[in-house]
JSON list of C-alpha atoms in Angstrom, two decimals:
[
{"chain": "L", "resi": 1, "resn": "UNK", "atom": "CA", "xyz": [-0.36, -1.58, 8.93]},
{"chain": "L", "resi": 2, "resn": "UNK", "atom": "CA", "xyz": [-2.16, -0.30, 12.03]},
{"chain": "L", "resi": 3, "resn": "UNK", "atom": "CA", "xyz": [-1.14, -3.42, 13.96]},
{"chain": "L", "resi": 4, "resn": "UNK", "atom": "CA", "xyz": [2.50, -3.53, 12.93]},
{"chain": "L", "resi": 5, "resn": "UNK", "atom": "CA", "xyz": [3.04, 0.14, 13.85]},
{"chain": "L", "resi": 6, "resn": "UNK", "atom": "CA", "xyz": [0.81, 0.48, 16.91]},
{"chain": "L", "resi": 7, "resn": "UNK", "atom": "CA", "xyz": [1.42, -2.92, 18.55]},
{"chain": "L", "resi": 8, "resn": "UNK", "atom": "CA", "xyz": [5.19, -2.59, 19.12]},
{"chain": "L", "resi": 9, "resn": "UNK", "atom": "CA", "xyz": [4.87, 1.06, 20.20]},
{"chain": "L", "resi": 10, "resn": "UNK", "atom": "CA", "xyz": [2.29, 0.16, 22.85]},
{"chain": "L", "resi": 11, "resn": "UNK", "atom": "CA", "xyz": [4.22, -2.95, 23.93]},
{"chain": "L", "resi": 12, "resn": "UNK", "atom": "CA", "xyz": [7.24, -0.87, 24.94]},
{"chain": "L", "resi": 13, "resn": "UNK", "atom": "CA", "xyz": [5.14, 1.62, 26.91]},
{"chain": "L", "resi": 14, "resn": "UNK", "atom": "CA", "xyz": [4.41, 4.46, 24.50]},
{"chain": "L", "resi": 15, "resn": "UNK", "atom": "CA", "xyz": [1.14, 6.26, 24.02]},
{"chain": "L", "resi": 16, "resn": "UNK", "atom": "CA", "xyz": [0.04, 6.38, 20.38]},
{"chain": "L", "resi": 17, "resn": "UNK", "atom": "CA", "xyz": [-2.11, 8.73, 18.35]},
{"chain": "L", "resi": 18, "resn": "UNK", "atom": "CA", "xyz": [-3.23, 7.22, 15.04]},
{"chain": "L", "resi": 19, "resn": "UNK", "atom": "CA", "xyz": [-4.27, 9.44, 12.15]},
{"chain": "L", "resi": 20, "resn": "UNK", "atom": "CA", "xyz": [-5.50, 7.09, 9.40]},
{"chain": "L", "resi": 21, "resn": "UNK", "atom": "CA", "xyz": [-5.95, 8.06, 5.78]},
{"chain": "L", "resi": 22, "resn": "UNK", "atom": "CA", "xyz": [-9.33, 9.69, 5.25]},
{"chain": "L", "resi": 23, "resn": "UNK", "atom": "CA", "xyz": [-10.36, 6.73, 3.08]},
{"chain": "L", "resi": 24, "resn": "UNK", "atom": "CA", "xyz": [-9.69, 4.09, 5.78]},
{"chain": "L", "resi": 25, "resn": "UNK", "atom": "CA", "xyz": [-10.73, 5.67, 9.06]},
{"chain": "L", "resi": 26, "resn": "UNK", "atom": "CA", "xyz": [-13.41, 3.09, 9.88]},
{"chain": "L", "resi": 27, "resn": "UNK", "atom": "CA", "xyz": [-10.96, 0.17, 9.92]},
{"chain": "L", "resi": 28, "resn": "UNK", "atom": "CA", "xyz": [-8.62, 2.14, 12.23]},
{"chain": "L", "resi": 29, "resn": "UNK", "atom": "CA", "xyz": [-11.55, 2.98, 14.50]},
{"chain": "L", "resi": 30, "resn": "UNK", "atom": "CA", "xyz": [-12.51, -0.71, 14.67]},
{"chain": "L", "resi": 31, "resn": "UNK", "atom": "CA", "xyz": [-8.91, -1.71, 15.50]},
{"chain": "L", "resi": 32, "resn": "UNK", "atom": "CA", "xyz": [-8.94, 0.79, 18.37]},
{"chain": "L", "resi": 33, "resn": "UNK", "atom": "CA", "xyz": [-12.24, -0.65, 19.65]},
{"chain": "L", "resi": 34, "resn": "UNK", "atom": "CA", "xyz": [-10.72, -4.12, 19.66]},
{"chain": "L", "resi": 35, "resn": "UNK", "atom": "CA", "xyz": [-7.61, -2.83, 21.45]},
{"chain": "L", "resi": 36, "resn": "UNK", "atom": "CA", "xyz": [-9.78, -1.30, 24.19]},
{"chain": "L", "resi": 37, "resn": "UNK", "atom": "CA", "xyz": [-11.68, -4.58, 24.55]},
{"chain": "L", "resi": 38, "resn": "UNK", "atom": "CA", "xyz": [-8.32, -6.34, 24.96]},
{"chain": "L", "resi": 39, "resn": "UNK", "atom": "CA", "xyz": [-7.43, -4.01, 27.85]},
{"chain": "L", "resi": 40, "resn": "UNK", "atom": "CA", "xyz": [-5.40, -1.22, 26.23]},
{"chain": "L", "resi": 41, "resn": "UNK", "atom": "CA", "xyz": [-6.21, 2.01, 28.14]},
{"chain": "L", "resi": 42, "resn": "UNK", "atom": "CA", "xyz": [-8.11, 4.49, 26.01]},
{"chain": "L", "resi": 43, "resn": "UNK", "atom": "CA", "xyz": [-5.67, 7.25, 26.99]},
{"chain": "L", "resi": 44, "resn": "UNK", "atom": "CA", "xyz": [-2.79, 5.18, 25.55]},
{"chain": "L", "resi": 45, "resn": "UNK", "atom": "CA", "xyz": [-4.35, 4.78, 22.09]},
{"chain": "L", "resi": 46, "resn": "UNK", "atom": "CA", "xyz": [-6.23, 7.56, 20.38]},
{"chain": "L", "resi": 47, "resn": "UNK", "atom": "CA", "xyz": [-7.58, 7.75, 16.83]},
{"chain": "L", "resi": 48, "resn": "UNK", "atom": "CA", "xyz": [-8.00, 11.16, 15.24]},
{"chain": "L", "resi": 49, "resn": "UNK", "atom": "CA", "xyz": [-9.59, 11.49, 11.82]},
{"chain": "L", "resi": 50, "resn": "UNK", "atom": "CA", "xyz": [-9.66, 14.14, 9.15]},
{"chain": "L", "resi": 51, "resn": "UNK", "atom": "CA", "xyz": [-7.66, 15.51, 6.27]},
{"chain": "L", "resi": 52, "resn": "UNK", "atom": "CA", "xyz": [-3.91, 15.88, 6.50]},
{"chain": "L", "resi": 53, "resn": "UNK", "atom": "CA", "xyz": [-3.91, 19.67, 6.78]},
{"chain": "L", "resi": 54, "resn": "UNK", "atom": "CA", "xyz": [-6.38, 19.51, 9.68]},
{"chain": "L", "resi": 55, "resn": "UNK", "atom": "CA", "xyz": [-4.98, 16.59, 11.69]},
{"chain": "L", "resi": 56, "resn": "UNK", "atom": "CA", "xyz": [-1.70, 15.27, 10.26]},
{"chain": "L", "resi": 57, "resn": "UNK", "atom": "CA", "xyz": [0.02, 18.65, 10.05]},
{"chain": "L", "resi": 58, "resn": "UNK", "atom": "CA", "xyz": [-0.80, 19.66, 13.67]},
{"chain": "L", "resi": 59, "resn": "UNK", "atom": "CA", "xyz": [0.53, 16.29, 14.88]},
{"chain": "L", "resi": 60, "resn": "UNK", "atom": "CA", "xyz": [3.69, 16.80, 12.85]},
{"chain": "L", "resi": 61, "resn": "UNK", "atom": "CA", "xyz": [4.20, 20.27, 14.33]},
{"chain": "L", "resi": 62, "resn": "UNK", "atom": "CA", "xyz": [3.23, 19.44, 17.93]},
{"chain": "L", "resi": 63, "resn": "UNK", "atom": "CA", "xyz": [6.16, 19.64, 20.34]},
{"chain": "L", "resi": 64, "resn": "UNK", "atom": "CA", "xyz": [4.74, 16.93, 22.64]},
{"chain": "L", "resi": 65, "resn": "UNK", "atom": "CA", "xyz": [4.84, 14.36, 19.82]},
{"chain": "L", "resi": 66, "resn": "UNK", "atom": "CA", "xyz": [8.27, 12.67, 19.91]},
{"chain": "L", "resi": 67, "resn": "UNK", "atom": "CA", "xyz": [8.03, 10.35, 16.88]},
{"chain": "L", "resi": 68, "resn": "UNK", "atom": "CA", "xyz": [5.94, 10.28, 13.71]},
{"chain": "L", "resi": 69, "resn": "UNK", "atom": "CA", "xyz": [5.72, 7.13, 11.62]},
{"chain": "L", "resi": 70, "resn": "UNK", "atom": "CA", "xyz": [4.18, 7.98, 8.26]},
{"chain": "L", "resi": 71, "resn": "UNK", "atom": "CA", "xyz": [3.18, 5.70, 5.39]},
{"chain": "L", "resi": 72, "resn": "UNK", "atom": "CA", "xyz": [2.11, 7.42, 2.19]},
{"chain": "L", "resi": 73, "resn": "UNK", "atom": "CA", "xyz": [3.31, 9.63, -0.61]},
{"chain": "L", "resi": 74, "resn": "UNK", "atom": "CA", "xyz": [6.83, 10.99, -0.92]},
{"chain": "L", "resi": 75, "resn": "UNK", "atom": "CA", "xyz": [5.36, 14.50, -1.19]},
{"chain": "L", "resi": 76, "resn": "UNK", "atom": "CA", "xyz": [3.69, 14.28, 2.23]},
{"chain": "L", "resi": 77, "resn": "UNK", "atom": "CA", "xyz": [6.71, 12.47, 3.70]},
{"chain": "L", "resi": 78, "resn": "UNK", "atom": "CA", "xyz": [8.82, 15.53, 2.87]},
{"chain": "L", "resi": 79, "resn": "UNK", "atom": "CA", "xyz": [6.32, 17.71, 4.72]},
{"chain": "L", "resi": 80, "resn": "UNK", "atom": "CA", "xyz": [6.79, 15.66, 7.90]},
{"chain": "L", "resi": 81, "resn": "UNK", "atom": "CA", "xyz": [10.54, 16.25, 7.72]},
{"chain": "L", "resi": 82, "resn": "UNK", "atom": "CA", "xyz": [9.79, 19.98, 7.46]},
{"chain": "L", "resi": 83, "resn": "UNK", "atom": "CA", "xyz": [7.35, 19.80, 10.41]},
{"chain": "L", "resi": 84, "resn": "UNK", "atom": "CA", "xyz": [10.05, 18.13, 12.48]},
{"chain": "L", "resi": 85, "resn": "UNK", "atom": "CA", "xyz": [12.56, 20.88, 11.65]},
{"chain": "L", "resi": 86, "resn": "UNK", "atom": "CA", "xyz": [10.00, 23.57, 12.52]},
{"chain": "L", "resi": 87, "resn": "UNK", "atom": "CA", "xyz": [9.06, 22.02, 15.88]},
{"chain": "L", "resi": 88, "resn": "UNK", "atom": "CA", "xyz": [11.03, 19.80, 18.27]},
{"chain": "L", "resi": 89, "resn": "UNK", "atom": "CA", "xyz": [13.19, 17.81, 15.79]},
{"chain": "L", "resi": 90, "resn": "UNK", "atom": "CA", "xyz": [10.99, 14.78, 16.42]},
{"chain": "L", "resi": 91, "resn": "UNK", "atom": "CA", "xyz": [12.09, 11.51, 14.86]},
{"chain": "L", "resi": 92, "resn": "UNK", "atom": "CA", "xyz": [10.38, 10.84, 11.53]},
{"chain": "L", "resi": 93, "resn": "UNK", "atom": "CA", "xyz": [10.04, 7.31, 10.15]},
{"chain": "L", "resi": 94, "resn": "UNK", "atom": "CA", "xyz": [8.94, 7.33, 6.52]},
{"chain": "L", "resi": 95, "resn": "UNK", "atom": "CA", "xyz": [7.55, 4.54, 4.39]},
{"chain": "L", "resi": 96, "resn": "UNK", "atom": "CA", "xyz": [6.85, 6.28, 1.11]},
{"chain": "L", "resi": 97, "resn": "UNK", "atom": "CA", "xyz": [5.47, 4.91, -2.12]},
{"chain": "L", "resi": 98, "resn": "UNK", "atom": "CA", "xyz": [7.75, 3.05, -4.47]},
{"chain": "L", "resi": 99, "resn": "UNK", "atom": "CA", "xyz": [7.86, 0.87, -7.54]},
{"chain": "L", "resi": 100, "resn": "UNK", "atom": "CA", "xyz": [9.11, -2.38, -6.05]},
{"chain": "L", "resi": 101, "resn": "UNK", "atom": "CA", "xyz": [10.63, -4.66, -8.71]},
{"chain": "L", "resi": 102, "resn": "UNK", "atom": "CA", "xyz": [10.18, -8.41, -8.92]},
{"chain": "L", "resi": 103, "resn": "UNK", "atom": "CA", "xyz": [13.30, -9.88, -10.53]},
{"chain": "L", "resi": 104, "resn": "UNK", "atom": "CA", "xyz": [13.13, -13.32, -12.16]},
{"chain": "L", "resi": 105, "resn": "UNK", "atom": "CA", "xyz": [16.07, -15.20, -13.64]},
{"chain": "L", "resi": 106, "resn": "UNK", "atom": "CA", "xyz": [15.94, -18.22, -15.94]},
{"chain": "L", "resi": 107, "resn": "UNK", "atom": "CA", "xyz": [17.46, -20.56, -13.33]},
{"chain": "L", "resi": 108, "resn": "UNK", "atom": "CA", "xyz": [14.41, -20.41, -11.07]},
{"chain": "L", "resi": 109, "resn": "UNK", "atom": "CA", "xyz": [13.51, -23.66, -9.35]},
{"chain": "L", "resi": 110, "resn": "UNK", "atom": "CA", "xyz": [9.69, -23.63, -9.48]},
{"chain": "L", "resi": 111, "resn": "UNK", "atom": "CA", "xyz": [8.04, -21.27, -11.97]},
{"chain": "L", "resi": 112, "resn": "UNK", "atom": "CA", "xyz": [4.53, -21.95, -10.62]},
{"chain": "L", "resi": 113, "resn": "UNK", "atom": "CA", "xyz": [5.55, -20.94, -7.09]},
{"chain": "L", "resi": 114, "resn": "UNK", "atom": "CA", "xyz": [7.24, -17.81, -8.48]},
{"chain": "L", "resi": 115, "resn": "UNK", "atom": "CA", "xyz": [4.08, -16.91, -10.41]},
{"chain": "L", "resi": 116, "resn": "UNK", "atom": "CA", "xyz": [1.95, -17.31, -7.26]},
{"chain": "L", "resi": 117, "resn": "UNK", "atom": "CA", "xyz": [4.34, -15.06, -5.33]},
{"chain": "L", "resi": 118, "resn": "UNK", "atom": "CA", "xyz": [4.37, -12.48, -8.11]},
{"chain": "L", "resi": 119, "resn": "UNK", "atom": "CA", "xyz": [0.58, -12.34, -8.33]},
{"chain": "L", "resi": 120, "resn": "UNK", "atom": "CA", "xyz": [0.25, -12.00, -4.55]},
{"chain": "L", "resi": 121, "resn": "UNK", "atom": "CA", "xyz": [2.87, -9.27, -4.46]},
{"chain": "L", "resi": 122, "resn": "UNK", "atom": "CA", "xyz": [1.28, -7.33, -7.31]},
{"chain": "L", "resi": 123, "resn": "UNK", "atom": "CA", "xyz": [-2.42, -7.69, -6.50]},
{"chain": "L", "resi": 124, "resn": "UNK", "atom": "CA", "xyz": [-2.76, -8.23, -2.74]},
{"chain": "L", "resi": 125, "resn": "UNK", "atom": "CA", "xyz": [-5.00, -5.51, -1.29]},
{"chain": "L", "resi": 126, "resn": "UNK", "atom": "CA", "xyz": [-5.86, -4.42, -4.87]},
{"chain": "L", "resi": 127, "resn": "UNK", "atom": "CA", "xyz": [-2.20, -3.50, -5.31]},
{"chain": "L", "resi": 128, "resn": "UNK", "atom": "CA", "xyz": [-2.82, -0.56, -2.96]},
{"chain": "L", "resi": 129, "resn": "UNK", "atom": "CA", "xyz": [0.18, -1.03, -0.72]},
{"chain": "L", "resi": 130, "resn": "UNK", "atom": "CA", "xyz": [3.59, 0.54, -0.61]},
{"chain": "L", "resi": 131, "resn": "UNK", "atom": "CA", "xyz": [5.44, -2.77, -1.07]},
{"chain": "L", "resi": 132, "resn": "UNK", "atom": "CA", "xyz": [3.42, -3.83, -4.11]},
{"chain": "L", "resi": 133, "resn": "UNK", "atom": "CA", "xyz": [5.57, -5.70, -6.64]},
{"chain": "L", "resi": 134, "resn": "UNK", "atom": "CA", "xyz": [4.54, -3.41, -9.44]},
{"chain": "L", "resi": 135, "resn": "UNK", "atom": "CA", "xyz": [7.44, -3.89, -11.87]},
{"chain": "L", "resi": 136, "resn": "UNK", "atom": "CA", "xyz": [8.68, -7.10, -13.47]},
{"chain": "L", "resi": 137, "resn": "UNK", "atom": "CA", "xyz": [12.29, -7.52, -14.48]},
{"chain": "L", "resi": 138, "resn": "UNK", "atom": "CA", "xyz": [12.55, -10.87, -16.25]},
{"chain": "L", "resi": 139, "resn": "UNK", "atom": "CA", "xyz": [15.40, -12.64, -17.99]},
{"chain": "L", "resi": 140, "resn": "UNK", "atom": "CA", "xyz": [14.55, -12.61, -21.71]},
{"chain": "L", "resi": 141, "resn": "UNK", "atom": "CA", "xyz": [14.79, -16.39, -22.22]},
{"chain": "L", "resi": 142, "resn": "UNK", "atom": "CA", "xyz": [11.83, -17.08, -19.89]},
{"chain": "L", "resi": 143, "resn": "UNK", "atom": "CA", "xyz": [9.77, -13.95, -20.57]},
{"chain": "L", "resi": 144, "resn": "UNK", "atom": "CA", "xyz": [7.15, -15.58, -22.81]},
{"chain": "L", "resi": 145, "resn": "UNK", "atom": "CA", "xyz": [6.70, -18.61, -20.56]},
{"chain": "L", "resi": 146, "resn": "UNK", "atom": "CA", "xyz": [6.40, -16.45, -17.46]},
{"chain": "L", "resi": 147, "resn": "UNK", "atom": "CA", "xyz": [3.90, -14.05, -19.05]},
{"chain": "L", "resi": 148, "resn": "UNK", "atom": "CA", "xyz": [1.77, -16.97, -20.22]},
{"chain": "L", "resi": 149, "resn": "UNK", "atom": "CA", "xyz": [1.69, -18.39, -16.69]},
{"chain": "L", "resi": 150, "resn": "UNK", "atom": "CA", "xyz": [0.97, -14.99, -15.15]},
{"chain": "L", "resi": 151, "resn": "UNK", "atom": "CA", "xyz": [-2.00, -14.45, -17.47]},
{"chain": "L", "resi": 152, "resn": "UNK", "atom": "CA", "xyz": [-3.28, -17.94, -16.68]},
{"chain": "L", "resi": 153, "resn": "UNK", "atom": "CA", "xyz": [-2.78, -17.47, -12.93]},
{"chain": "L", "resi": 154, "resn": "UNK", "atom": "CA", "xyz": [-4.51, -14.11, -12.93]},
{"chain": "L", "resi": 155, "resn": "UNK", "atom": "CA", "xyz": [-7.70, -15.77, -14.20]},
{"chain": "L", "resi": 156, "resn": "UNK", "atom": "CA", "xyz": [-8.06, -17.27, -10.71]},
{"chain": "L", "resi": 157, "resn": "UNK", "atom": "CA", "xyz": [-8.13, -13.82, -9.11]},
{"chain": "L", "resi": 158, "resn": "UNK", "atom": "CA", "xyz": [-11.85, -13.07, -8.89]},
{"chain": "L", "resi": 159, "resn": "UNK", "atom": "CA", "xyz": [-12.83, -9.40, -9.06]},
{"chain": "L", "resi": 160, "resn": "UNK", "atom": "CA", "xyz": [-15.99, -8.47, -7.18]},
{"chain": "L", "resi": 161, "resn": "UNK", "atom": "CA", "xyz": [-17.75, -7.69, -3.92]},
{"chain": "L", "resi": 162, "resn": "UNK", "atom": "CA", "xyz": [-15.21, -7.37, -1.08]},
{"chain": "L", "resi": 163, "resn": "UNK", "atom": "CA", "xyz": [-17.61, -9.05, 1.37]},
{"chain": "L", "resi": 164, "resn": "UNK", "atom": "CA", "xyz": [-17.60, -12.23, -0.74]},
{"chain": "L", "resi": 165, "resn": "UNK", "atom": "CA", "xyz": [-14.93, -14.61, 0.60]},
{"chain": "L", "resi": 166, "resn": "UNK", "atom": "CA", "xyz": [-14.27, -15.80, -2.97]},
{"chain": "L", "resi": 167, "resn": "UNK", "atom": "CA", "xyz": [-13.29, -12.29, -4.10]},
{"chain": "L", "resi": 168, "resn": "UNK", "atom": "CA", "xyz": [-9.57, -11.66, -4.48]},
{"chain": "L", "resi": 169, "resn": "UNK", "atom": "CA", "xyz": [-9.72, -8.11, -5.83]},
{"chain": "L", "resi": 170, "resn": "UNK", "atom": "CA", "xyz": [-12.31, -5.67, -4.52]},
{"chain": "L", "resi": 171, "resn": "UNK", "atom": "CA", "xyz": [-12.89, -2.03, -5.43]},
{"chain": "L", "resi": 172, "resn": "UNK", "atom": "CA", "xyz": [-10.19, 0.65, -5.37]},
{"chain": "L", "resi": 173, "resn": "UNK", "atom": "CA", "xyz": [-10.16, 2.82, -2.29]},
{"chain": "L", "resi": 174, "resn": "UNK", "atom": "CA", "xyz": [-11.56, 5.87, -4.12]},
{"chain": "L", "resi": 175, "resn": "UNK", "atom": "CA", "xyz": [-12.63, 7.07, -7.57]},
{"chain": "L", "resi": 176, "resn": "UNK", "atom": "CA", "xyz": [-9.49, 9.19, -8.04]},
{"chain": "L", "resi": 177, "resn": "UNK", "atom": "CA", "xyz": [-7.25, 6.16, -7.50]},
{"chain": "L", "resi": 178, "resn": "UNK", "atom": "CA", "xyz": [-9.39, 4.08, -9.85]},
{"chain": "L", "resi": 179, "resn": "UNK", "atom": "CA", "xyz": [-8.97, 6.70, -12.58]},
{"chain": "L", "resi": 180, "resn": "UNK", "atom": "CA", "xyz": [-5.21, 6.83, -11.98]},
{"chain": "L", "resi": 181, "resn": "UNK", "atom": "CA", "xyz": [-4.87, 3.04, -12.27]},
{"chain": "L", "resi": 182, "resn": "UNK", "atom": "CA", "xyz": [-7.12, 2.96, -15.33]},
{"chain": "L", "resi": 183, "resn": "UNK", "atom": "CA", "xyz": [-4.89, 5.62, -16.90]},
{"chain": "L", "resi": 184, "resn": "UNK", "atom": "CA", "xyz": [-1.83, 3.39, -16.35]},
{"chain": "L", "resi": 185, "resn": "UNK", "atom": "CA", "xyz": [-3.64, 0.46, -17.96]},
{"chain": "L", "resi": 186, "resn": "UNK", "atom": "CA", "xyz": [-4.67, 2.52, -21.00]},
{"chain": "L", "resi": 187, "resn": "UNK", "atom": "CA", "xyz": [-1.12, 3.84, -21.34]},
{"chain": "L", "resi": 188, "resn": "UNK", "atom": "CA", "xyz": [0.31, 0.30, -21.19]},
{"chain": "L", "resi": 189, "resn": "UNK", "atom": "CA", "xyz": [-2.19, -0.86, -23.83]},
{"chain": "L", "resi": 190, "resn": "UNK", "atom": "CA", "xyz": [-1.10, 1.94, -26.16]},
{"chain": "L", "resi": 191, "resn": "UNK", "atom": "CA", "xyz": [2.59, 1.10, -25.70]},
{"chain": "L", "resi": 192, "resn": "UNK", "atom": "CA", "xyz": [1.93, -2.63, -26.19]},
{"chain": "L", "resi": 193, "resn": "UNK", "atom": "CA", "xyz": [-0.16, -2.03, -29.33]},
{"chain": "L", "resi": 194, "resn": "UNK", "atom": "CA", "xyz": [2.50, 0.30, -30.75]},
{"chain": "L", "resi": 195, "resn": "UNK", "atom": "CA", "xyz": [5.37, -2.15, -30.05]},
{"chain": "L", "resi": 196, "resn": "UNK", "atom": "CA", "xyz": [3.38, -5.11, -31.42]},
{"chain": "L", "resi": 197, "resn": "UNK", "atom": "CA", "xyz": [2.58, -3.33, -34.68]},
{"chain": "L", "resi": 198, "resn": "UNK", "atom": "CA", "xyz": [6.17, -2.18, -35.20]},
{"chain": "L", "resi": 199, "resn": "UNK", "atom": "CA", "xyz": [7.73, -5.56, -34.28]}
]
């Protein structure tokens, strides 16, 4: 995400200030180090860290900032629109969280390839990305076959230490997110158990 936002902005001659999420500041710092080693002037690429109220809000309100590109929650995205209105009407580019559907019809050509794509979309980066394919919309006639293949395919996704090259799914970014995801899983289990017992 750092690269696809910062790279094009620098390439066309802009200076960039990056404010990473509090949970991922070290990776942003390392990307900046690599950029400096590659010859990007330090004055053209700055990384500021901290909580949103302390660093993100002042950037959003600063009249010398012409554009803000924000990836994150819809709630905070709305705040950046407000900051723009209260300052210099800077351009705001928002990429806010969503529930991206994966739609599968019965006339698919290669179910194994579709399953691989679905698993990658849903679980890449522990599913912690705004384009995560987190909902399945499947034609009823292939539902059972597809679910069976998804369950089988998921067995190949090793959970474990993120420094192990064999690991596909590492830890969640923070305890609060872990609890949120676990809550979704428990809720889904309750719904599944209820529908199975009544059907």
